[in-house]
Coordinates of C-alpha atoms in Angstrom, one line a residue:
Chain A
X1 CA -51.5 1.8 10.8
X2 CA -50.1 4.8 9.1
X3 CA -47.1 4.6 6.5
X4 CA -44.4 5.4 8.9
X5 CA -45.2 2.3 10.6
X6 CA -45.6 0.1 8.0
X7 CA -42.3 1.0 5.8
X8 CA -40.4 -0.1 8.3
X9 CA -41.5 -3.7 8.5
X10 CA -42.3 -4.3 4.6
X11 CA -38.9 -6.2 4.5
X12 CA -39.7 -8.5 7.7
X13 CA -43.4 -8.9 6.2
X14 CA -42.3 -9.8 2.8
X15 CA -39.6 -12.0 4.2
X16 CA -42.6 -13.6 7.1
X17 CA -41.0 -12.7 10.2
X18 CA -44.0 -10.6 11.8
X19 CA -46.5 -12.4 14.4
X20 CA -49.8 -12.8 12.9
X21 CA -51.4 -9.9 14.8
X22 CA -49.0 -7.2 13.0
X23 CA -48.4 -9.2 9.7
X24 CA -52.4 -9.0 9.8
X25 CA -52.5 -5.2 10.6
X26 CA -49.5 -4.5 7.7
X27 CA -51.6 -6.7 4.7
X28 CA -55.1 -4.6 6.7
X29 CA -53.0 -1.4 5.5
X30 CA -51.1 -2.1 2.2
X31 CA -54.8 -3.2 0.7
X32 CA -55.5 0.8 1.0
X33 CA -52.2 2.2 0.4
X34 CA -50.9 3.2 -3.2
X35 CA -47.4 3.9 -1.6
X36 CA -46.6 1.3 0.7
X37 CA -47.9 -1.5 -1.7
X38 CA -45.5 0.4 -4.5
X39 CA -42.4 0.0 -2.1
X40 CA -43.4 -3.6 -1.3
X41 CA -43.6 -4.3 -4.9
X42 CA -39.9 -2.7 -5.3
X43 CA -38.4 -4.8 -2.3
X44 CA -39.8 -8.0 -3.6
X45 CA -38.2 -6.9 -7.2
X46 CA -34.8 -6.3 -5.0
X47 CA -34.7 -9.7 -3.4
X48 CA -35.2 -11.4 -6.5
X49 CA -32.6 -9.5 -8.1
X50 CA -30.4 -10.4 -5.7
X51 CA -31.2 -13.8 -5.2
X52 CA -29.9 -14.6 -8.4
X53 CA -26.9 -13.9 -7.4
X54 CA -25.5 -16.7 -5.3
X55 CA -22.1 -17.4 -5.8
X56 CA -21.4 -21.3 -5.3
X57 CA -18.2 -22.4 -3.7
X58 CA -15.2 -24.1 -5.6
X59 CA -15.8 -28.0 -4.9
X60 CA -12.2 -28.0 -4.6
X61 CA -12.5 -25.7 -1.2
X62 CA -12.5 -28.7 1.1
X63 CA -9.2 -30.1 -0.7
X64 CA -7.7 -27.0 1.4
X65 CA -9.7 -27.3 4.6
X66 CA -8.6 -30.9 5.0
X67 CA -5.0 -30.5 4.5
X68 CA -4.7 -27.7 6.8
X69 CA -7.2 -29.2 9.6
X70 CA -4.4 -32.2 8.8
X71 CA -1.7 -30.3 10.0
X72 CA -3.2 -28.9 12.9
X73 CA -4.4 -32.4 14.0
X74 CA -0.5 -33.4 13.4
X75 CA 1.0 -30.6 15.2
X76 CA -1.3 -31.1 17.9
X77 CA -1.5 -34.6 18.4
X78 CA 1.3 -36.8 20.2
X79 CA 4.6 -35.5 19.9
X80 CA 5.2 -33.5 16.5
X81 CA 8.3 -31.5 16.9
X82 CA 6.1 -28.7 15.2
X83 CA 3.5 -29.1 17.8
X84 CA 5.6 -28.8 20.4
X85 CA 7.1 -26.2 19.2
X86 CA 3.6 -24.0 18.6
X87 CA 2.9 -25.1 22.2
X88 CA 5.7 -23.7 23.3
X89 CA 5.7 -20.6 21.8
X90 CA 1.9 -20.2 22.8
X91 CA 3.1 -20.8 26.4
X92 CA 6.2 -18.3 26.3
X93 CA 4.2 -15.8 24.3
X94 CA 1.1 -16.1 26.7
X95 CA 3.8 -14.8 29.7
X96 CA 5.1 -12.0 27.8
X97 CA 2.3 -10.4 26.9
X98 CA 1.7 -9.6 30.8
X99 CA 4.3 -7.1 31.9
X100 CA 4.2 -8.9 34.9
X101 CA 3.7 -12.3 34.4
X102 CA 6.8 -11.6 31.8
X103 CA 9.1 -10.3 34.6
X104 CA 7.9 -13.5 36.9
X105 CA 8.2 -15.7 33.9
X106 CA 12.3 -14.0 33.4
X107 CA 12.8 -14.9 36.7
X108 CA 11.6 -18.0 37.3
X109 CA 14.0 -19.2 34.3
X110 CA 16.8 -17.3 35.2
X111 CA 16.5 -19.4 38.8
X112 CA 15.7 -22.6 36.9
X113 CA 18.0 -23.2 34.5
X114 CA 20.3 -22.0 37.6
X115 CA 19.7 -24.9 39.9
X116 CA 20.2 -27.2 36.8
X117 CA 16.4 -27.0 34.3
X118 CA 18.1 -30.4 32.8
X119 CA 17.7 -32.3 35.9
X120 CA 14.5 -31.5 36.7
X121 CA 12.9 -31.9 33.4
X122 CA 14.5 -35.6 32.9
X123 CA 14.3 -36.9 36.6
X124 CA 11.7 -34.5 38.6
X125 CA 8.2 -34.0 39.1
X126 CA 5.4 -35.8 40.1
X127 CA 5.3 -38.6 37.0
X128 CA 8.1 -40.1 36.2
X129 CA 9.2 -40.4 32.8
X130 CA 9.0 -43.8 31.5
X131 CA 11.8 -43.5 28.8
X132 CA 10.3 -47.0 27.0
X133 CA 7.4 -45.6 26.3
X134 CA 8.9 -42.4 24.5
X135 CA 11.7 -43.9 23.1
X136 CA 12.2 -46.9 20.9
X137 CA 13.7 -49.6 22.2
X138 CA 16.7 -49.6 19.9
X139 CA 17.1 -45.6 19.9
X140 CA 20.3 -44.9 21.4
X141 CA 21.8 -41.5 22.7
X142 CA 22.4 -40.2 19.5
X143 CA 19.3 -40.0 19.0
X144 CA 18.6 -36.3 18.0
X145 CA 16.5 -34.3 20.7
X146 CA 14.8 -31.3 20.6
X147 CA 16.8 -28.3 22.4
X148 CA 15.0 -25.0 23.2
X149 CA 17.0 -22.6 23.4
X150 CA 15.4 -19.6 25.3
X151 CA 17.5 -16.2 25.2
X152 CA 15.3 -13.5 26.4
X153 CA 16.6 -9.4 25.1
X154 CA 15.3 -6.2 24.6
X155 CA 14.4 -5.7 21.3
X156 CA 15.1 -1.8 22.1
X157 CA 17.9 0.0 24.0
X158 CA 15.1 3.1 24.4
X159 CA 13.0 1.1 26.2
X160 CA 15.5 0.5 29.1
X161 CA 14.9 -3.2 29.8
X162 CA 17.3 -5.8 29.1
X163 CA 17.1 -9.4 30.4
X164 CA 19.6 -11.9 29.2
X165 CA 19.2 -15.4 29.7
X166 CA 19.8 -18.3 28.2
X167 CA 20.0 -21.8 28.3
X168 CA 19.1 -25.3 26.8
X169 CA 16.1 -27.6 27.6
X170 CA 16.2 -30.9 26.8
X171 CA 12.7 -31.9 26.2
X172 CA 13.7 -35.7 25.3
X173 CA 10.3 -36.7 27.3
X174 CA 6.7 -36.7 25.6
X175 CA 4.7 -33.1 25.1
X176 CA 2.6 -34.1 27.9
X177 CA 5.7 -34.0 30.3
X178 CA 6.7 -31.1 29.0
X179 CA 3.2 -29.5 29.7
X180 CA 3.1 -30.7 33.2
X181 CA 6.4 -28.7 33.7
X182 CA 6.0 -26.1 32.0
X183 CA 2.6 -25.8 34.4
X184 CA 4.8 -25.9 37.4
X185 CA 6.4 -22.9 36.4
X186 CA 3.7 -21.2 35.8
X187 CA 2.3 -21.8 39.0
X188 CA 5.4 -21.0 40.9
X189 CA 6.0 -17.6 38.4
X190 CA 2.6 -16.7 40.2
X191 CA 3.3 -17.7 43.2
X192 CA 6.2 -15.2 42.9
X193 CA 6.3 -12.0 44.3
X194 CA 8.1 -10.3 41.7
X195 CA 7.4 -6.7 41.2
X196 CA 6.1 -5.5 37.5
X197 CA 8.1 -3.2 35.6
X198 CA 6.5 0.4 34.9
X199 CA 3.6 0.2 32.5
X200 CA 5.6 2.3 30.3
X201 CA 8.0 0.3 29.8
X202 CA 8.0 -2.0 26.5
X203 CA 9.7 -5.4 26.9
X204 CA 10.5 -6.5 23.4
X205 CA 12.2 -10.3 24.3
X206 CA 13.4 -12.6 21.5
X207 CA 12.4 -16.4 22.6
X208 CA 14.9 -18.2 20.6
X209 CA 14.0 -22.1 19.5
X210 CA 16.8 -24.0 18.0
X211 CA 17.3 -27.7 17.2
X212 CA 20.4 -28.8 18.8
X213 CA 21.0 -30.8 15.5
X214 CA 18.8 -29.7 12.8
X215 CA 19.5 -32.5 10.3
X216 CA 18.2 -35.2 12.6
X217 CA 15.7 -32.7 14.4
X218 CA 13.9 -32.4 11.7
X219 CA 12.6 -35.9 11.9
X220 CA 10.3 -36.3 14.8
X221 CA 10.2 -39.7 16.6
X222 CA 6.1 -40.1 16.6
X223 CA 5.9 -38.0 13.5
X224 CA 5.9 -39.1 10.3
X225 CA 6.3 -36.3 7.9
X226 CA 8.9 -36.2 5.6
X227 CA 11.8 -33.2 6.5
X228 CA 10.8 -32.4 2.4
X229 CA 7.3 -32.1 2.6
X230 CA 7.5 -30.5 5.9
X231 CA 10.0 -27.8 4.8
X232 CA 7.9 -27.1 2.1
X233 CA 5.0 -26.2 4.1
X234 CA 7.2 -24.5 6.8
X235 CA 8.4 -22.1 3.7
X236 CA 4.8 -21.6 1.8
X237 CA 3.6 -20.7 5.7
X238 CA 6.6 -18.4 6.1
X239 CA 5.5 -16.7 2.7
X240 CA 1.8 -16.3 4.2
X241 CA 3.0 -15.2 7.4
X242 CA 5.4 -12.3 5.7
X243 CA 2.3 -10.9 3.9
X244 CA 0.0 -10.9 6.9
X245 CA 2.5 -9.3 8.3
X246 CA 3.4 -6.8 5.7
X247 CA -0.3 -5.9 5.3
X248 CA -0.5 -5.3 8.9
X249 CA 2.6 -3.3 9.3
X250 CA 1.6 -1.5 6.3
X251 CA -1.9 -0.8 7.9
X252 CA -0.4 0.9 10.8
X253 CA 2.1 2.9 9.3
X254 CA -0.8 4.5 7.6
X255 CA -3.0 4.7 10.5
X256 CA -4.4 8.8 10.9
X257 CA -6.5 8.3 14.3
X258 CA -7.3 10.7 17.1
X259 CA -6.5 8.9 20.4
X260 CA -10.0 7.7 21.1
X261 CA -10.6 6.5 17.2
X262 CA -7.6 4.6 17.8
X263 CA -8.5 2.9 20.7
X264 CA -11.5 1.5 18.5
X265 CA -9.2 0.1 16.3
X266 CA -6.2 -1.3 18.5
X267 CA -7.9 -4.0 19.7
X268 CA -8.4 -5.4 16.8
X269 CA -4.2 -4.8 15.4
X270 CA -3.0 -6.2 18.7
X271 CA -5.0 -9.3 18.7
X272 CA -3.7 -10.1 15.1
X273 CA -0.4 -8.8 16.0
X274 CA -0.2 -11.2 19.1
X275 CA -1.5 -14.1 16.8
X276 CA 1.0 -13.0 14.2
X277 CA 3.5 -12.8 16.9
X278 CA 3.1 -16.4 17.9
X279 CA 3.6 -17.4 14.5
X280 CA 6.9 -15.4 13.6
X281 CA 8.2 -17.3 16.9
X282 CA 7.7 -20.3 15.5
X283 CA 8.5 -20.1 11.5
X284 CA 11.9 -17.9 13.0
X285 CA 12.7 -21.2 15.0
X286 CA 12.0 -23.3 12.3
X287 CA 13.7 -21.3 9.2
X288 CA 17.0 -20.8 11.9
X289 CA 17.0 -24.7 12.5
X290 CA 17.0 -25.4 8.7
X291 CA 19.6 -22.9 7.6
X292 CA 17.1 -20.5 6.0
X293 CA 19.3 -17.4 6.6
X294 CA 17.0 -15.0 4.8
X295 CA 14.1 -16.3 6.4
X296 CA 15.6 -16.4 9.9
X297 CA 16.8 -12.8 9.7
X298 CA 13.6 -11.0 8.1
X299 CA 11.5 -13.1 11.2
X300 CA 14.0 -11.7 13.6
X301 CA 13.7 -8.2 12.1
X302 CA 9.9 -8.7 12.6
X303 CA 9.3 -9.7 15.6
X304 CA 9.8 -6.8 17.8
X305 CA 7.3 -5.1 15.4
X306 CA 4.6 -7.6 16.2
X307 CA 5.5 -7.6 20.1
X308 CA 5.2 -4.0 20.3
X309 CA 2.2 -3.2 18.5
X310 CA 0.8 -6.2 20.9
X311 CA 1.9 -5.1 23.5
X312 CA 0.7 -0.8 22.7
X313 CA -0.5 0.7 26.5
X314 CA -4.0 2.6 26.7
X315 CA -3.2 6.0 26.9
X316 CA 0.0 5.8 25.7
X317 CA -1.1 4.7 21.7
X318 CA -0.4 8.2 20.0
X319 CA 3.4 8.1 21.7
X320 CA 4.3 4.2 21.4
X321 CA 3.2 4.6 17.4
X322 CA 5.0 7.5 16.6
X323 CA 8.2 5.3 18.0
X324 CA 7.2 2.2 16.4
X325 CA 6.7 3.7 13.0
X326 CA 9.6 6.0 13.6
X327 CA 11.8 2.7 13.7
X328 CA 9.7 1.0 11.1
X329 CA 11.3 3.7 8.9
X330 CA 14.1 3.3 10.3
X331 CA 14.6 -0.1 9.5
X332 CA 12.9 -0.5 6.4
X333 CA 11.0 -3.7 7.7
X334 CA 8.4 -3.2 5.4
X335 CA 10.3 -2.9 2.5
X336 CA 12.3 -5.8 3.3
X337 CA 9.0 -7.6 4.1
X338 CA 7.8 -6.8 0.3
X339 CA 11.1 -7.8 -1.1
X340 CA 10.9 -10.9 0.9
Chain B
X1 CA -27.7 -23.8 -5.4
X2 CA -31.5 -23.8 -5.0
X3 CA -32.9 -20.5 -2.4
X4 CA -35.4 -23.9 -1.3
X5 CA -32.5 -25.8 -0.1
X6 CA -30.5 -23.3 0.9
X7 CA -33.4 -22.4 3.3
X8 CA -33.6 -26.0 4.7
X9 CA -30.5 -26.5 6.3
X10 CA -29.2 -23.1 6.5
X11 CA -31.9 -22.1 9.0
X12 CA -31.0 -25.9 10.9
X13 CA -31.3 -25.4 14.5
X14 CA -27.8 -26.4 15.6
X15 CA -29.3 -29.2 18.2
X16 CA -30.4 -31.0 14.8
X17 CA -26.3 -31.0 13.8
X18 CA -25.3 -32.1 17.2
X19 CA -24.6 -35.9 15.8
X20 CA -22.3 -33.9 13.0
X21 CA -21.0 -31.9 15.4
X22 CA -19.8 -34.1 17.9
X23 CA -18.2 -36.8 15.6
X24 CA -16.1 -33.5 14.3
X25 CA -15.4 -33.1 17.5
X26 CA -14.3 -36.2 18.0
X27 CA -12.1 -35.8 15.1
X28 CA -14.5 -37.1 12.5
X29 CA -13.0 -35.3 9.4
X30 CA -15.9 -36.7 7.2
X31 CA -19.0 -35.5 9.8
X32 CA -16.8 -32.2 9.3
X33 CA -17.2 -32.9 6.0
X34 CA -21.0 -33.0 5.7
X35 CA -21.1 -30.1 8.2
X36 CA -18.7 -28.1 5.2
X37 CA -21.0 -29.1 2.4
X38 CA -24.2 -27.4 3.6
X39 CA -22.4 -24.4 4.5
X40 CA -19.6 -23.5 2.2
X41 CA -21.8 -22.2 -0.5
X42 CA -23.7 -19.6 1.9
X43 CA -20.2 -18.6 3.8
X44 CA -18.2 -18.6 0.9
X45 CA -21.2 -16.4 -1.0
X46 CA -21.4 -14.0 2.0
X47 CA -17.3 -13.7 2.4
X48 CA -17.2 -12.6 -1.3
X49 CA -19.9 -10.6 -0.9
X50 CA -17.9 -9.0 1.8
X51 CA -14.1 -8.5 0.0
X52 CA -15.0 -8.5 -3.6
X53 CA -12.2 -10.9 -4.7
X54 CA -12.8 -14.8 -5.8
X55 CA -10.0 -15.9 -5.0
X56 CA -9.5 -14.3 -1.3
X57 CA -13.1 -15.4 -0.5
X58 CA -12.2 -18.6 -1.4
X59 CA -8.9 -18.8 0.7
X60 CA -11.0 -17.0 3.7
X61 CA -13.5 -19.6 3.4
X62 CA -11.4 -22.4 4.0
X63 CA -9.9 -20.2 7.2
X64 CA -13.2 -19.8 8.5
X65 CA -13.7 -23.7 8.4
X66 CA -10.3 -24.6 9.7
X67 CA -11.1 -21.9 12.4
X68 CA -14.6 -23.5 12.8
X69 CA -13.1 -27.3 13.5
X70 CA -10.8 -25.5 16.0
X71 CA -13.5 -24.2 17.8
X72 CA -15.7 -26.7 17.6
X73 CA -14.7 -28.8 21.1
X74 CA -15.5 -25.7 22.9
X75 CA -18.8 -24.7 20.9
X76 CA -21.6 -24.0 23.4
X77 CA -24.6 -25.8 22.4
X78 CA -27.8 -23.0 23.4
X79 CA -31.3 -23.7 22.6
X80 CA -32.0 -21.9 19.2
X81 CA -28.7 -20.7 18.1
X82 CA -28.3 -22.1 14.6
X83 CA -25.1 -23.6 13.5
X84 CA -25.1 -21.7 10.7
X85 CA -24.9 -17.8 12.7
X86 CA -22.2 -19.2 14.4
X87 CA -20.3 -19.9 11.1
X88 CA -21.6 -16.7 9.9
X89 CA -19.9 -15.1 13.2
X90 CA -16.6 -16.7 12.6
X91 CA -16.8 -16.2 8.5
X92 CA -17.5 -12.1 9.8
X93 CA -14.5 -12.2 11.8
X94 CA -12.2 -13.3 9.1
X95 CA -13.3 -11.5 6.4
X96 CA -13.1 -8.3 8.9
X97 CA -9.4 -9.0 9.3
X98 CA -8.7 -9.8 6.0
X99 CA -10.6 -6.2 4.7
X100 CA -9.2 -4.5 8.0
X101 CA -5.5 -5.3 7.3
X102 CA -6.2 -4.7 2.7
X103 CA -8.0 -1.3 3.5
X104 CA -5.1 1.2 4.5
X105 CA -2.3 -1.2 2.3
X106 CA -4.4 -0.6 -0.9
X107 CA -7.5 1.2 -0.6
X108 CA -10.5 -0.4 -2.2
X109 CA -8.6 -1.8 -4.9
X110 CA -11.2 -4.9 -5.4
X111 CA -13.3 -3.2 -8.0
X112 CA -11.9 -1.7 -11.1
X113 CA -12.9 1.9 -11.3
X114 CA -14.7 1.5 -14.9
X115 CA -17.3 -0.7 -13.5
X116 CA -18.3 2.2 -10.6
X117 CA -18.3 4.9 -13.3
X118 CA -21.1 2.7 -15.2
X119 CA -22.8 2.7 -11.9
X120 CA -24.3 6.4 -12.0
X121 CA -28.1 7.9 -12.4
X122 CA -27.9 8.4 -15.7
X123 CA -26.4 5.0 -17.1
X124 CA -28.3 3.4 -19.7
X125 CA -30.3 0.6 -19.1
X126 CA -28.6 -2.7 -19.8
X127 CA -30.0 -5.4 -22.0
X128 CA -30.4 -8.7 -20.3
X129 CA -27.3 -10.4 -22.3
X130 CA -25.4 -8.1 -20.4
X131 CA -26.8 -8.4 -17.1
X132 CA -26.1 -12.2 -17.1
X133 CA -23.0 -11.5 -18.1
X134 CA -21.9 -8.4 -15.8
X135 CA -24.7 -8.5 -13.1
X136 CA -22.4 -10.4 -10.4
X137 CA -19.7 -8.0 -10.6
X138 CA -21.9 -5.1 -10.9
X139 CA -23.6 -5.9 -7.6
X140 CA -19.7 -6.5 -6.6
X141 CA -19.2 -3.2 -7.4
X142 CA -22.0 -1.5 -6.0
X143 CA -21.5 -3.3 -2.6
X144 CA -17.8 -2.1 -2.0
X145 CA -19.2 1.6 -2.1
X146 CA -20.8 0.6 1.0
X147 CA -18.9 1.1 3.7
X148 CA -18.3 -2.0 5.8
X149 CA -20.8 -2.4 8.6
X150 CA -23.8 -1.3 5.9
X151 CA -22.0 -4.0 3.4
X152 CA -22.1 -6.4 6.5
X153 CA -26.0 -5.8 7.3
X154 CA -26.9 -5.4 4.0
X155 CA -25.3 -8.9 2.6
X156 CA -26.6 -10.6 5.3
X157 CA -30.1 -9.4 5.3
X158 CA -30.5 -8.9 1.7
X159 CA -28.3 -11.1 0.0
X160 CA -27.9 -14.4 2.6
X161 CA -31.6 -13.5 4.0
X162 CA -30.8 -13.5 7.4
X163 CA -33.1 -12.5 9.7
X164 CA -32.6 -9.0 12.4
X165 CA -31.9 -11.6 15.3
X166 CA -29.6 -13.5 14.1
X167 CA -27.7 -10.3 12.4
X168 CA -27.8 -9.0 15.9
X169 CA -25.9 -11.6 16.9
X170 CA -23.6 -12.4 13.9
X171 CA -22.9 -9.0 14.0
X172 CA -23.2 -7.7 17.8
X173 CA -24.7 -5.1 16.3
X174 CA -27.9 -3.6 17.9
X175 CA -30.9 -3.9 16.5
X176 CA -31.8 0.1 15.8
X177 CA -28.1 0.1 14.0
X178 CA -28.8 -2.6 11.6
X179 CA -32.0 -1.7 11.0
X180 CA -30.6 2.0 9.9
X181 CA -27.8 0.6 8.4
X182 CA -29.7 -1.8 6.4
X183 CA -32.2 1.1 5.2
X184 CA -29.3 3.3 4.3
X185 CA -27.4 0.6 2.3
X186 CA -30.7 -0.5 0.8
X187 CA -31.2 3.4 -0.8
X188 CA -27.9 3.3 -1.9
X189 CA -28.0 -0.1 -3.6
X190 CA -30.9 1.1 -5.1
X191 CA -29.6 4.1 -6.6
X192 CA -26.9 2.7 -8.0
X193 CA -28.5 -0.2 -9.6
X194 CA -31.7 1.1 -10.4
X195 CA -31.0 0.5 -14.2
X196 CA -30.1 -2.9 -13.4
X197 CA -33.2 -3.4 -11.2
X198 CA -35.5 -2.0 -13.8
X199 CA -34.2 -4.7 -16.6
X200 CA -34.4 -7.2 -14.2
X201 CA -38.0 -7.2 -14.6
X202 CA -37.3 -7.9 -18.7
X203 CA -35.1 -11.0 -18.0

C-alpha cells in the first residue's frame, strides 16, 4: 500500500470501520511508514481533543418537548377548536397552493355555499350526525358554534385575479364530520373540469376564520383549556411566528442569486414559507376572534408575503422577487414585523 | 456523558427501540420519554455544534423532538437504519432552517469576533487553565468558519463520530463529497487550533 492510499482511510482505521483484509494491509503499512504513523498519531490527538467536548443537554429540555407535544396532542385530538382550526387551514392551504386545484377549490365553494353549505353540512352526507353524541344533553341553541368564515381575494390588483366569496359554515358537528365533508369537496373540486389560470398568474387569497361569537368561542365543548391559558399561548406563538417570519422575509430581501443559484435555494424558502403560511392563517384567525387588533392586522399584512414566496414559479423567480421585494418596501412589512 | 455509553445506545439499531417506538406511537409520552433521554445529549450536542448559540440549540432540540413524535406514526422501520440517523436527519433539517433563515438577517453573528482573531498561526499557546475554561467556545469559534456542509460533515464525523454511511444518509450527501469535505474541514480545524491541539497533549 503506498501513502496515498493509506491517508485516506487512517480516520475509518483509527475509528475500526475497515474489513479485516484492508485494516490488516493499513497496520502492514503504518509499521514501515514514518509519515502515515505521524498523521495517525495527530488524528487520534484530534479525536480526543474533541471528545472532550460534549456539550450535555439542559435536563429541563423535555419540560418544553412535553408541553408542546401536549398541545399538539390537544389540537389534534377530538374536537379542539384550535385543531379544527389547523385542520382547516391545512386543508384550504393545501388547495391554494395548486393554481388549479385553487381555482377548482373557488369554485366548488362559490357553488356550495350557493345551493345552501349549511344544509348540507348539518343534514347531508353519508353519516348522519348524531347531535347527542356531540352535544351535551343540556346545551341549548345558544350554545356558541364555530363559524368559518371563508372570503377568498387577491392579495394584489397586479396580479389580475380577484375571487370574492364568502360565506359562513356552521361546523356545529364533530371534526370527523367536518373531514368527511370537506373530503367530498375535494373529490368533486377534482372531479371538476375547471380550467387553471395562467402559470403566471399569482393568486394571493385571504382565507378568513372568525368565531361567530368569540367570547363563548373560545371555550371548546370537548376541550378543556382555559380561554387564559390558551390566549396566552396563542400570543407567545404569535410572537414566534412574527420572527420566523421576519427572519425569513429578511433573508429574501437580501437574497443576491443568479437564476439557477436561486433555484437551489427556493425550495427550501417556499417550503418554510408554505409552513409559515399555514400558521399566519391560523394565529390571524385566532388574534381577529380575540380582539387582538394589532396582531390581526400585522398577520393580514403578512400573509400575502408568505403566499407569494410559496407560491414563486420556476422560471419566473428573478421577476416575481423583484415584485415581492419591491412591495415589501413598499409596505414596510418588515419593519412592522420588527416593531411587532 | 461517558463516549462508552454514548456509543451503546447511540449506535442502537432502531428494531431494538421498536417497543419505545411504538408505545410513542401509541401516544406513550413516557416511552417518548426514554426515547428523548438517550438522545437529547448527542442531538442537542450536534445542533450546537451546528449554530453556535446555547440557547437556540436548546430551543431547536426540543423542535427536533416535537418534530420526531410527529413523525413517528409514519416512521418506516428498515433493517439497519438506526434510530439515532434518523434523529440526526430531522435535528439537520432544523438546524439548516434555523442557520438558513439567521445567515442573510445577521451574518455569522454567533461568535464574537475577538475569539476568531485569537484563532490565527501565530497565537500563543494556551495554558491548560485556559483551555478548560475557553476550549468549548474556541472549538465554537473555529467551527462557524466552516462553511455549513464542511461544519455538517465535520461535526458529525469528528465530533458525534458518525460513521461515512450513516453521514451519507443523514446528510444525502455522497460519499466522495463528505469524504472531501470532511478532509478540508479537518485542515482547517487543524490550522486554526493547532495551539490548542498542541496543549492538549499537556492537560
Amino acid at each position: 500500500m503506498r501513502c496515498e492510499e493509506c491517508l485516506p482511510l487512517l480516520d475509518e482505521y483509527i475509528c475500526g470501520e475497515l474489513d479485516e483484509p484492508l485494516s490488516n494491509r493499513l497496520a502492514t503499512h503504518l509499521a514501515g511508514c514514518e509519515n502515515c504513523t505521524s498523521e495517525q498519531t495527530e488524528l487520534q490527538r484530534e479525536q480526543n481533543f474533541y471528545a472532550r467536548c460534549a456539550v450535555p443537554a439542559t435536563p429541563a429540555l423535555w419540560a418544553g418537548v412535553r408541553i408542546k407535544i401536549a398541545e399538539e396532542e390537544k389540537a389534534g385530538g377530538g374536537f379542539s377548536l384550535p385543531g379544527a382550526r389547523l385542520w382547516l387551514a391545512g386543508a384550504l392551504n393545501a388547495w391554494r397552493l395548486s393554481p388549479l386545484r385553487a381555482t377548482a377549490a373557488a369554485v366548488v365553494i362559490v357553488i356550495a355555499l350557493s345551493v345552501g353549505l349549511l344544509n348540507y353540512i348539518e343534514l347531508g352526507g353519508d353519516a348522519p350526525v348524531d347531535e347527542a353524541a356531540v352535544r351535551p344533553e343540556n346545551e341549548s341553541k345558544e350554545q356558541p358554534s364555530l363559524s368559518v368564515d371563508i372570503p377568498v381575494t387577491s392579495a394584489s390588483d397586479k396580479y389580475g385575479v380577484s375571487v370574492q366569496t364568502g360565506g359562513d359554515i356552521d361546523v356545529s358537528v364533530s371534526s370527523k364530520k367536518i373531514e368527511k365533508r370537506v373530503d367530498k369537496f375535494i373529490a368533486v373540486a377534482g372531479e371538476k373540469d375547471v380550467k387553471p389560470k395562467p402559470r403566471k398568474t399569482i393568486i394571493a387569497a385571504r382565507r378568513h376564520i372568525s368565531n361567530r361569537d368569540s367570547s363563548k368561542a373560545e371555550v371548546s365543548r370537548v376541550s378543556d383549556r382555559t380561554g387564559a391559558a390558551f390566549a396566552s399561548g396563542i400570543d407567545t406563538e404569535t410572537a414566534h411566528h412574527v420572527e420566523r417570519a421576519q427572519i425569513l422575509l429578511r433573508s429574501f430581501k437580501h437574497w443576491r442569486f443568479s437564476e439557477d443559484e436561486m433555484a437551489l435555494e427556493i425550495d427550501y424558502e417556499k417550503k418554510l414559507s408554505r409552513e409559515l403560511l399555514g400558521k399566519n392563517i391560523l394565529l390571524r384567525a385566532d388574534a381577529q376572534s380575540r380582539g387582538n387588533e394589532e396582531a390581526g392586522k400585522l398577520l393580514a399584512r403578512l400573509e400575502p408575503f408568505l403566499l407569494d414566496i410559496a407560491n414563486l414559479q420556476e422560471g419566473l423567480y428573478q421577476e416575481q422577487v423583484a415584485l415581492i421585494r419591491e412591495r415589501m418596501h413598499q409596505e414596510g412589512i418588515i419593519s412592522s414585523l420588527r416593531l411587532f | 456523558m461517558l463516549a462508552d455509553e454514548l456509543s451503546t445506545y447511540v449506535g442502537t439499531p432502531i428494531n431494538n427501540s421498536e417497543a419505545l417506538i411504538e408505545r410513542a406511537r401509541r401516544g406513550d409520552v413516557e416511552a417518548f420519554n426514554s426515547l428523548f433521554e438517550r438522545y437529547a445529549d448527542p442531538i442537542f450536542s450536534f445542533i450546537y455544534r451546528m449554530v453556535g448559540q446555547h440557547e437556540l440549540a436548546e430551543d431547536l432540540t426540543q423542535e427536533t423532538f416535537v418534530r420526531a413524535y410527529r413523525k413517528l406514526k409514519g416512521l418506516q422501520l428498515h433493517a439497519g437504519t438506526k434510530l439515532s440517523t434518523w434523529l440526526f436527519s430531522i435535528a439537520k433539517n432544523v438546524a439548516r432552517e434555523s442557520m438558513r433563515a439567521r445567515l442573510r438577517d445577521s451574518g455569522r453573528v454567533e461568535i464574537t469576533e475577538q475569539s476568531v482573531l485569537e484563532l490565527s498561526d501565530n497565537a500563543p499557546r494556551p495554558d491548560a487553565q485556559l483551555l478548560d475554561r475557553e476550549l468549548n467556545s474556541i472549538i465554537q469559534a473555529a467551527l462557524q468558519t466552516l462553511d455549513e456542509d464542511k461544519r455538517l460533515v465535520f461535526t458529525l464525523r469528528v465530533i458525534q463520530q458518525r460513521s461515512y454511511e450513516e453521514i451519507a444518509e443523514i446528510t444525502e450527501f455522497s460519499l466522495p463529497k463528505i469524504k472531501t469535505d470532511i478532509f478540508r474541514a479537518r485542515a482547517e480545524m487543524r490550522r486554526l487550533l493547532h495551539p490548542y491541539l498542541e496543549a492538549s497533549d499537556e492537560m
